[in-house]
């Protein structure tokens, strides 16, 4: 029947290891760059998170009760390969064995993400992270070993969370980069090395296994602030340099012609070596995964002439008067979600997989069920926008995964910014009892999943 999601549509949750596991120094885990980050007035440290290392069975049962059939989690590189040198830690690997078996027991399909910003500290110190090419080899060694260990049971993989962030100034915060001048050359060198690392694992998966792998982007829809042609040009360049450049690499095995022309014209040294093209050209993707939370609006007036397009969003963002803004400053835009799904699928023809979506809200448990109607409204509008992309625009979508649907510290370590449909009883500086308490949205999402997306009331 038309306008019904397929019976094998995926509904689920996405997280990272440092935001869930805790157990930062147990069972042979090595130090990660995140273990150095201290608590601040408004953030926690990364030592305990929500202690999913010990409580995963409880969390997976909550997910199963909600009806979820998919969980995208991350392997902590330093838990399984403590120094990043290929001396693998069997106790760490055994944890993920237990985790995978616990998911499969509940009929929850696992997806593994190999890297979510938390490099083994030893690699970061020795090589300055992905600025140096030896880290590419270290990552491919780690990634292919994980595929060998788990690929018989885990059929869906991604390498880097939000890989296009390595094409922005965020690259210096998430790549294991510890010291340097943060130049444009270094930015492009990091982003190229990360793409080579993705290629090494993706090519291995396609050559040696029956698993599926796709590239992943952090996608925010970007609008021009005015009809000024300069604003419109800025929007197109942002899309080309931050999105299409990687989509071309994920699908066609090559970088964007415009981006490479810019690199050549501006004499950017990105460490593109003779045989790199032979590695990249083999790359294909079985799906395009992406996160989507918001849209941005950009004004050329605010961008100094000569700024590399990779950095336009650092300077050019303006508020969009037509959109609501969350309490954390992100503009809520379900229609942008539909547009991303449709335009990327129209151009590349590869199944789309939104694997992060959600709304961060300050919440406190006072003994009564948390009435998070704002979150319900956000999810309802985005799921409806996804359905419109599928039924009105003809987009093939594999599933819908929320972000952190059991509360976790935010990417900055702020426990006050909660995305979950389940409350976790801790604050930034007090672990309390870590009790899991379903919110109103938990039961709402349960009936959405039970109806396979039909009942959004």
Coordinates of C-alpha atoms in Angstrom, one line a residue:
X1 CA 0.0 0.0 0.0
X2 CA 1.2 3.5 -0.8
X3 CA 2.2 5.9 2.0
X4 CA 3.2 3.2 4.4
X5 CA 6.7 2.8 5.7
X6 CA 8.3 -0.6 4.9
X7 CA 8.0 -3.3 7.5
X8 CA 11.8 -3.4 7.9
X9 CA 12.1 0.4 8.6
X10 CA 14.6 1.1 11.3
X11 CA 13.6 3.0 14.5
X12 CA 16.3 3.6 17.0
X13 CA 18.9 5.5 19.0
X14 CA 22.4 6.8 18.4
X15 CA 25.1 7.6 20.9
X16 CA 28.9 7.8 21.3
X17 CA 31.1 5.8 23.7
X18 CA 32.4 8.8 25.7
X19 CA 28.9 10.1 26.3
X20 CA 27.6 6.7 27.5
X21 CA 30.1 4.2 28.7
X22 CA 32.0 5.7 31.6
X23 CA 34.5 3.1 33.0
X24 CA 37.3 5.3 31.7
X25 CA 40.1 3.3 33.3
X26 CA 38.7 -0.2 33.7
X27 CA 39.7 -3.5 32.0
X28 CA 42.7 -2.2 30.2
X29 CA 41.2 0.8 28.5
X30 CA 43.9 3.3 27.4
X31 CA 43.7 7.1 27.9
X32 CA 41.6 9.0 25.3
X33 CA 42.0 12.7 24.6
X34 CA 38.6 13.1 26.3
X35 CA 40.0 11.8 29.6
X36 CA 42.1 15.0 29.8
X37 CA 39.1 17.3 29.7
X38 CA 38.3 18.5 33.2
X39 CA 34.9 19.3 34.6
X40 CA 34.0 23.0 34.5
X41 CA 31.2 25.1 36.0
X42 CA 28.8 24.1 33.3
X43 CA 30.1 20.7 32.2
X44 CA 31.1 17.3 33.7
X45 CA 34.2 15.3 33.1
X46 CA 34.1 12.2 30.9
X47 CA 34.9 9.6 33.5
X48 CA 31.4 8.2 34.2
X49 CA 28.9 9.4 31.6
X50 CA 25.8 7.3 32.3
X51 CA 27.8 4.2 33.1
X52 CA 26.4 2.2 30.2
X53 CA 29.5 0.0 30.6
X54 CA 27.7 -1.6 33.6
X55 CA 24.1 -0.6 32.8
X56 CA 23.7 -1.5 29.1
X57 CA 21.3 -4.3 29.8
X58 CA 18.9 -1.9 31.5
X59 CA 19.2 0.6 28.7
X60 CA 18.7 -2.0 25.9
X61 CA 15.6 -3.3 27.7
X62 CA 14.2 0.2 27.8
X63 CA 14.9 0.6 24.1
X64 CA 13.3 -2.8 23.3
X65 CA 10.3 -1.9 25.4
X66 CA 9.9 1.3 23.3
X67 CA 9.9 -0.9 20.2
X68 CA 13.4 0.1 18.8
X69 CA 14.9 -2.3 16.4
X70 CA 18.2 -0.4 15.8
X71 CA 21.1 1.0 17.8
X72 CA 24.0 2.9 16.5
X73 CA 26.8 2.9 19.0
X74 CA 30.5 3.7 18.9
X75 CA 33.5 1.6 19.8
X76 CA 36.0 3.5 21.9
X77 CA 39.3 3.2 20.0
X78 CA 41.3 3.4 23.2
X79 CA 39.3 0.7 24.9
X80 CA 40.1 -1.9 22.3
X81 CA 43.5 -0.5 21.1
X82 CA 44.8 1.4 24.2
X83 CA 47.7 3.2 22.5
X84 CA 46.5 3.0 19.0
X85 CA 49.5 0.8 18.1
X86 CA 47.7 -2.4 17.2
X87 CA 48.2 -4.1 20.5
X88 CA 44.6 -5.0 21.0
X89 CA 43.0 -5.3 24.4
X90 CA 40.9 -8.5 24.6
X91 CA 39.0 -7.3 27.7
X92 CA 37.9 -4.2 25.8
X93 CA 36.9 -6.3 22.8
X94 CA 35.0 -8.7 25.1
X95 CA 32.8 -5.8 26.3
X96 CA 31.6 -5.0 22.8
X97 CA 31.0 -8.8 22.3
X98 CA 28.7 -8.7 25.3
X99 CA 27.0 -5.5 24.1
X100 CA 26.4 -6.8 20.6
X101 CA 25.0 -10.1 21.9
X102 CA 22.7 -8.2 24.3
X103 CA 21.3 -6.2 21.3
X104 CA 20.8 -9.2 19.1
X105 CA 19.0 -11.0 21.9
X106 CA 16.5 -8.2 21.9
X107 CA 16.2 -8.2 18.1
X108 CA 17.9 -4.8 17.9
X109 CA 20.1 -4.4 14.9
X110 CA 23.5 -2.9 15.7
X111 CA 25.4 -0.3 13.8
X112 CA 29.0 0.5 14.7
X113 CA 30.7 3.9 14.4
X114 CA 34.4 3.6 14.7
X115 CA 35.4 7.2 15.6
X116 CA 33.5 9.9 17.4
X117 CA 36.3 12.4 18.2
X118 CA 38.0 10.5 21.0
X119 CA 41.4 9.4 19.8
X120 CA 43.8 7.3 21.9
X121 CA 45.9 9.9 23.7
X122 CA 49.1 8.2 22.8
X123 CA 48.5 8.7 19.1
X124 CA 47.5 12.3 19.6
X125 CA 50.7 13.0 21.5
X126 CA 53.0 11.1 19.2
X127 CA 51.6 12.3 15.9
X128 CA 49.3 15.3 16.6
X129 CA 46.3 13.2 15.5
X130 CA 45.1 13.1 12.0
X131 CA 47.5 15.9 11.0
X132 CA 50.0 13.1 10.5
X133 CA 49.7 10.3 7.9
X134 CA 50.8 7.4 10.2
X135 CA 47.5 7.9 12.1
X136 CA 45.7 7.0 8.9
X137 CA 47.4 3.6 8.9
X138 CA 46.7 3.2 12.6
X139 CA 43.0 3.8 12.1
X140 CA 42.7 1.5 9.2
X141 CA 44.4 -1.2 11.2
X142 CA 42.0 -0.6 14.1
X143 CA 38.9 -0.4 11.9
X144 CA 39.6 -3.5 9.8
X145 CA 40.3 -5.5 13.0
X146 CA 36.9 -4.5 14.4
X147 CA 35.2 -5.5 11.2
X148 CA 37.0 -8.9 11.4
X149 CA 35.9 -9.3 15.0
X150 CA 32.3 -8.2 14.6
X151 CA 31.3 -8.2 11.0
X152 CA 29.6 -11.6 11.2
X153 CA 27.0 -10.0 13.4
X154 CA 27.2 -6.3 12.7
X155 CA 26.2 -5.5 9.1
X156 CA 26.0 -1.7 9.3
X157 CA 29.1 0.5 9.7
X158 CA 30.2 4.1 9.6
X159 CA 33.8 5.2 10.1
X160 CA 33.7 8.9 11.3
X161 CA 30.9 10.6 13.0
X162 CA 30.0 13.8 11.0
X163 CA 33.0 13.6 8.7
X164 CA 32.4 17.0 7.1
X165 CA 33.3 18.7 10.5
X166 CA 36.9 17.8 9.6
X167 CA 36.5 20.3 6.7
X168 CA 35.7 23.1 9.2
X169 CA 37.5 24.8 12.1
X170 CA 36.1 22.0 14.3
X171 CA 38.7 19.8 12.8
X172 CA 41.3 21.0 15.3
X173 CA 39.1 20.0 18.2
X174 CA 38.0 16.5 17.1
X175 CA 41.0 15.0 15.2
X176 CA 43.5 14.4 18.0
X177 CA 45.2 17.7 17.0
X178 CA 47.0 19.0 20.1
X179 CA 49.4 21.7 19.0
X180 CA 50.0 23.9 15.9
X181 CA 49.0 27.1 14.1
X182 CA 45.6 25.9 12.8
X183 CA 46.3 27.0 9.3
X184 CA 44.2 26.3 6.2
X185 CA 47.0 23.9 5.0
X186 CA 46.6 21.9 8.2
X187 CA 42.8 22.0 8.0
X188 CA 42.9 20.4 4.5
X189 CA 45.6 18.0 5.5
X190 CA 43.5 16.7 8.4
X191 CA 40.4 16.4 6.2
X192 CA 42.2 14.5 3.5
X193 CA 43.8 12.1 5.9
X194 CA 40.4 11.4 7.5
X195 CA 39.0 10.7 4.1
X196 CA 41.9 8.3 3.3
X197 CA 41.2 6.5 6.7
X198 CA 37.5 6.2 5.8
X199 CA 38.5 4.8 2.3
X200 CA 40.8 2.2 3.8
X201 CA 38.1 0.7 6.0
X202 CA 35.2 1.2 3.4
X203 CA 37.2 -0.5 0.7
X204 CA 38.1 -3.4 3.0
X205 CA 34.4 -3.9 3.9
X206 CA 33.4 -3.9 0.3
X207 CA 36.2 -6.2 -0.9
X208 CA 36.1 -8.7 2.0
X209 CA 32.7 -8.8 3.6
X210 CA 28.9 -8.6 3.1
X211 CA 28.6 -5.7 5.4
X212 CA 27.3 -2.2 4.4
X213 CA 29.1 1.1 5.0
X214 CA 28.2 4.7 4.3
X215 CA 29.7 8.1 4.7
X216 CA 28.2 10.3 7.4
X217 CA 27.8 14.1 7.4
X218 CA 26.6 16.7 9.9
X219 CA 24.0 18.3 7.8
X220 CA 22.4 21.7 8.5
X221 CA 20.3 23.2 5.8
X222 CA 21.8 26.7 4.9
X223 CA 19.8 29.6 3.6
X224 CA 20.8 33.0 2.2
X225 CA 19.9 35.9 4.5
X226 CA 18.6 37.9 1.6
X227 CA 18.1 37.6 -2.2
X228 CA 21.5 39.3 -2.6
X229 CA 23.4 37.2 -5.2
X230 CA 26.4 37.3 -2.9
X231 CA 24.4 35.6 -0.1
X232 CA 23.2 32.9 -2.6
X233 CA 26.8 32.3 -3.8
X234 CA 27.9 31.9 -0.2
X235 CA 25.2 29.2 0.4
X236 CA 26.2 27.3 -2.7
X237 CA 29.9 27.4 -1.8
X238 CA 29.2 26.2 1.8
X239 CA 27.2 23.3 0.4
X240 CA 30.0 22.5 -2.2
X241 CA 32.9 22.7 0.2
X242 CA 31.3 21.1 3.3
X243 CA 28.8 18.7 1.9
X244 CA 29.1 17.9 -1.9
X245 CA 32.8 17.6 -1.7
X246 CA 32.5 14.6 0.6
X247 CA 29.4 13.2 -1.0
X248 CA 31.3 13.1 -4.3
X249 CA 34.1 11.2 -2.5
X250 CA 31.7 8.8 -0.7
X251 CA 29.7 8.0 -3.9
X252 CA 32.1 8.7 -6.8
X253 CA 35.5 8.2 -5.2
X254 CA 36.8 11.7 -6.0
X255 CA 36.7 15.2 -4.5
X256 CA 34.7 18.1 -6.0
X257 CA 36.1 19.8 -9.1
X258 CA 35.4 23.2 -7.6
X259 CA 37.1 22.4 -4.3
X260 CA 40.2 20.9 -6.0
X261 CA 40.4 23.9 -8.3
X262 CA 40.3 26.2 -5.2
X263 CA 43.1 24.1 -3.6
X264 CA 45.3 24.4 -6.7
X265 CA 44.6 28.1 -7.3
X266 CA 45.4 29.0 -3.6
X267 CA 48.4 26.6 -3.4
X268 CA 46.9 24.7 -0.4
X269 CA 49.2 21.9 0.7
X270 CA 46.8 19.0 1.7
X271 CA 49.3 16.2 1.4
X272 CA 47.6 14.6 -1.6
X273 CA 50.2 12.0 -2.6
X274 CA 50.7 10.1 -5.8
X275 CA 48.7 6.9 -4.9
X276 CA 45.9 8.6 -3.0
X277 CA 43.7 8.8 -6.0
X278 CA 43.9 5.0 -6.5
X279 CA 42.6 4.5 -2.9
X280 CA 39.8 7.1 -3.2
X281 CA 38.5 5.9 -6.6
X282 CA 37.5 2.5 -5.1
X283 CA 35.2 4.2 -2.5
X284 CA 31.5 3.6 -2.7
X285 CA 28.7 4.0 -0.2
X286 CA 25.7 1.7 0.5
X287 CA 23.8 4.6 2.1
X288 CA 24.4 8.2 3.1
X289 CA 24.1 8.7 6.9
X290 CA 23.7 12.1 8.4
X291 CA 22.8 14.1 11.5
X292 CA 20.2 16.8 11.3
X293 CA 19.3 19.2 14.1
X294 CA 18.8 22.7 12.7
X295 CA 19.3 25.0 9.8
X296 CA 21.6 28.1 9.5
X297 CA 21.1 31.4 7.6
X298 CA 24.2 33.2 6.2
X299 CA 25.0 36.7 5.2
X300 CA 27.9 37.5 2.9
X301 CA 28.2 41.0 4.5
X302 CA 29.6 39.4 7.6
X303 CA 32.3 37.4 5.8
X304 CA 35.7 39.1 5.1
X305 CA 36.8 38.8 1.5
X306 CA 39.3 36.1 1.0
X307 CA 37.9 33.8 3.7
X308 CA 38.1 30.1 2.7
X309 CA 34.5 28.8 2.1
X310 CA 35.1 26.1 4.8
X311 CA 35.0 28.9 7.4
X312 CA 32.0 30.9 6.1
X313 CA 29.7 29.6 8.9
X314 CA 32.2 30.8 11.5
X315 CA 31.4 34.4 10.6
X316 CA 28.3 34.6 8.4
X317 CA 25.4 33.2 10.5
X318 CA 22.4 35.4 11.1
X319 CA 19.1 34.6 12.9
X320 CA 16.3 33.5 10.6
X321 CA 13.1 35.4 11.6
X322 CA 10.9 32.7 10.1
X323 CA 12.1 30.0 12.5
X324 CA 11.8 29.1 16.2
X325 CA 15.0 28.9 18.2
X326 CA 15.7 26.4 20.9
X327 CA 16.9 27.5 24.3
X328 CA 20.4 26.5 23.2
X329 CA 20.3 28.8 20.1
X330 CA 19.6 26.2 17.4
X331 CA 16.9 27.1 14.9
X332 CA 14.2 24.4 14.5
X333 CA 13.5 23.6 10.8
X334 CA 11.7 20.4 9.9
X335 CA 11.2 21.5 6.3
X336 CA 15.0 21.8 6.0
X337 CA 15.2 18.1 7.1
X338 CA 12.9 17.2 4.2
X339 CA 15.0 19.3 1.8
X340 CA 18.2 17.6 2.8
X341 CA 16.8 14.2 2.3
X342 CA 15.3 15.0 -1.1
X343 CA 18.0 17.0 -2.7
X344 CA 20.8 14.6 -1.7
X345 CA 18.8 11.6 -2.9
X346 CA 17.8 13.3 -6.1
X347 CA 21.5 14.0 -6.9
X348 CA 23.2 10.8 -5.7
X349 CA 20.5 8.1 -5.7
X350 CA 21.8 6.3 -2.7
X351 CA 19.5 5.4 0.3
X352 CA 19.4 8.1 2.9
X353 CA 19.8 7.3 6.6
X354 CA 19.2 10.1 9.2
X355 CA 21.0 8.6 12.2
X356 CA 20.9 11.6 14.6
X357 CA 18.0 14.0 15.2
X358 CA 16.7 15.6 18.4
X359 CA 16.2 18.5 20.7
X360 CA 18.2 19.5 23.7
X361 CA 16.2 20.8 26.7
X362 CA 16.9 21.6 30.3
X363 CA 15.0 19.3 32.5
X364 CA 14.9 18.3 36.2
X365 CA 13.1 15.3 37.7
X366 CA 11.0 16.3 40.7
X367 CA 9.1 13.1 41.3
X368 CA 6.6 13.5 38.6
X369 CA 6.8 12.4 34.9
X370 CA 8.6 15.0 32.8
X371 CA 6.2 16.5 30.4
X372 CA 8.5 17.2 27.4
X373 CA 5.9 18.3 24.9
X374 CA 8.4 20.5 23.2
X375 CA 10.5 17.4 22.3
X376 CA 7.4 15.5 21.2
X377 CA 6.5 18.4 18.9
X378 CA 10.0 18.5 17.5
X379 CA 10.2 14.8 16.8
X380 CA 6.6 14.7 15.4
X381 CA 7.4 17.5 12.9
X382 CA 10.7 15.9 11.8
X383 CA 9.2 12.5 11.4
X384 CA 6.4 13.9 9.3
X385 CA 8.9 15.9 7.2
X386 CA 10.8 12.6 6.6
X387 CA 7.5 10.9 5.6
X388 CA 6.8 13.7 3.2
X389 CA 10.3 13.2 1.6
X390 CA 9.5 9.5 1.3
X391 CA 5.9 9.6 0.1
X392 CA 5.8 13.0 -1.8
X393 CA 9.3 13.2 -3.1
X394 CA 10.2 9.5 -3.6
X395 CA 13.3 9.3 -1.3
X396 CA 14.5 5.9 -0.2
X397 CA 15.1 6.2 3.6
X398 CA 16.4 3.3 5.7
X399 CA 15.2 4.5 9.1
X400 CA 15.1 7.2 11.7
X401 CA 17.4 7.3 14.7
X402 CA 17.1 9.9 17.4
X403 CA 20.2 11.2 19.3
X404 CA 20.8 10.2 22.9
X405 CA 17.3 9.0 23.5
X406 CA 18.4 8.0 27.0
X407 CA 19.9 11.1 28.5
X408 CA 23.7 11.5 28.1
X409 CA 26.1 14.5 28.5
X410 CA 26.0 16.7 25.5
X411 CA 29.0 16.9 23.1
X412 CA 30.5 19.7 25.3
X413 CA 29.9 17.5 28.5
X414 CA 26.8 19.5 29.7
X415 CA 24.4 17.1 31.4
X416 CA 21.9 20.0 31.5
X417 CA 21.3 19.8 27.7
X418 CA 19.2 16.6 27.6
X419 CA 18.0 14.9 24.4
X420 CA 16.5 11.8 25.9
X421 CA 13.1 10.3 26.1
X422 CA 14.4 8.6 29.3
X423 CA 15.7 10.8 32.1
X424 CA 19.0 9.8 33.7
X425 CA 19.3 11.0 37.3
X426 CA 22.6 12.8 37.5
X427 CA 23.8 16.3 37.1
X428 CA 27.1 17.8 35.9
X429 CA 28.8 17.4 39.3
X430 CA 26.7 14.8 41.1
X431 CA 26.2 11.2 39.8
X432 CA 23.3 10.6 42.2
X433 CA 21.8 7.2 41.5
X434 CA 21.8 7.2 37.7
X435 CA 18.3 6.0 37.8
X436 CA 16.5 5.7 34.4
X437 CA 13.0 7.3 34.3
X438 CA 10.9 7.4 31.1
X439 CA 9.5 10.9 30.2
X440 CA 6.2 11.6 28.4
X441 CA 8.1 11.4 25.1
X442 CA 9.1 7.8 25.8
X443 CA 5.5 6.6 25.6
X444 CA 4.7 8.9 22.6
X445 CA 7.7 7.5 20.6
X446 CA 6.6 4.0 21.7
X447 CA 3.2 4.4 19.9
X448 CA 4.9 6.0 16.9
X449 CA 7.2 2.9 16.6
X450 CA 4.4 0.4 17.2
X451 CA 2.4 2.0 14.4
X452 CA 5.5 2.1 12.2
X453 CA 5.3 5.9 11.9
X454 CA 1.6 6.1 11.2
X455 CA 0.4 7.4 14.5
X456 CA 2.1 10.8 15.2
X457 CA -0.7 12.2 17.5

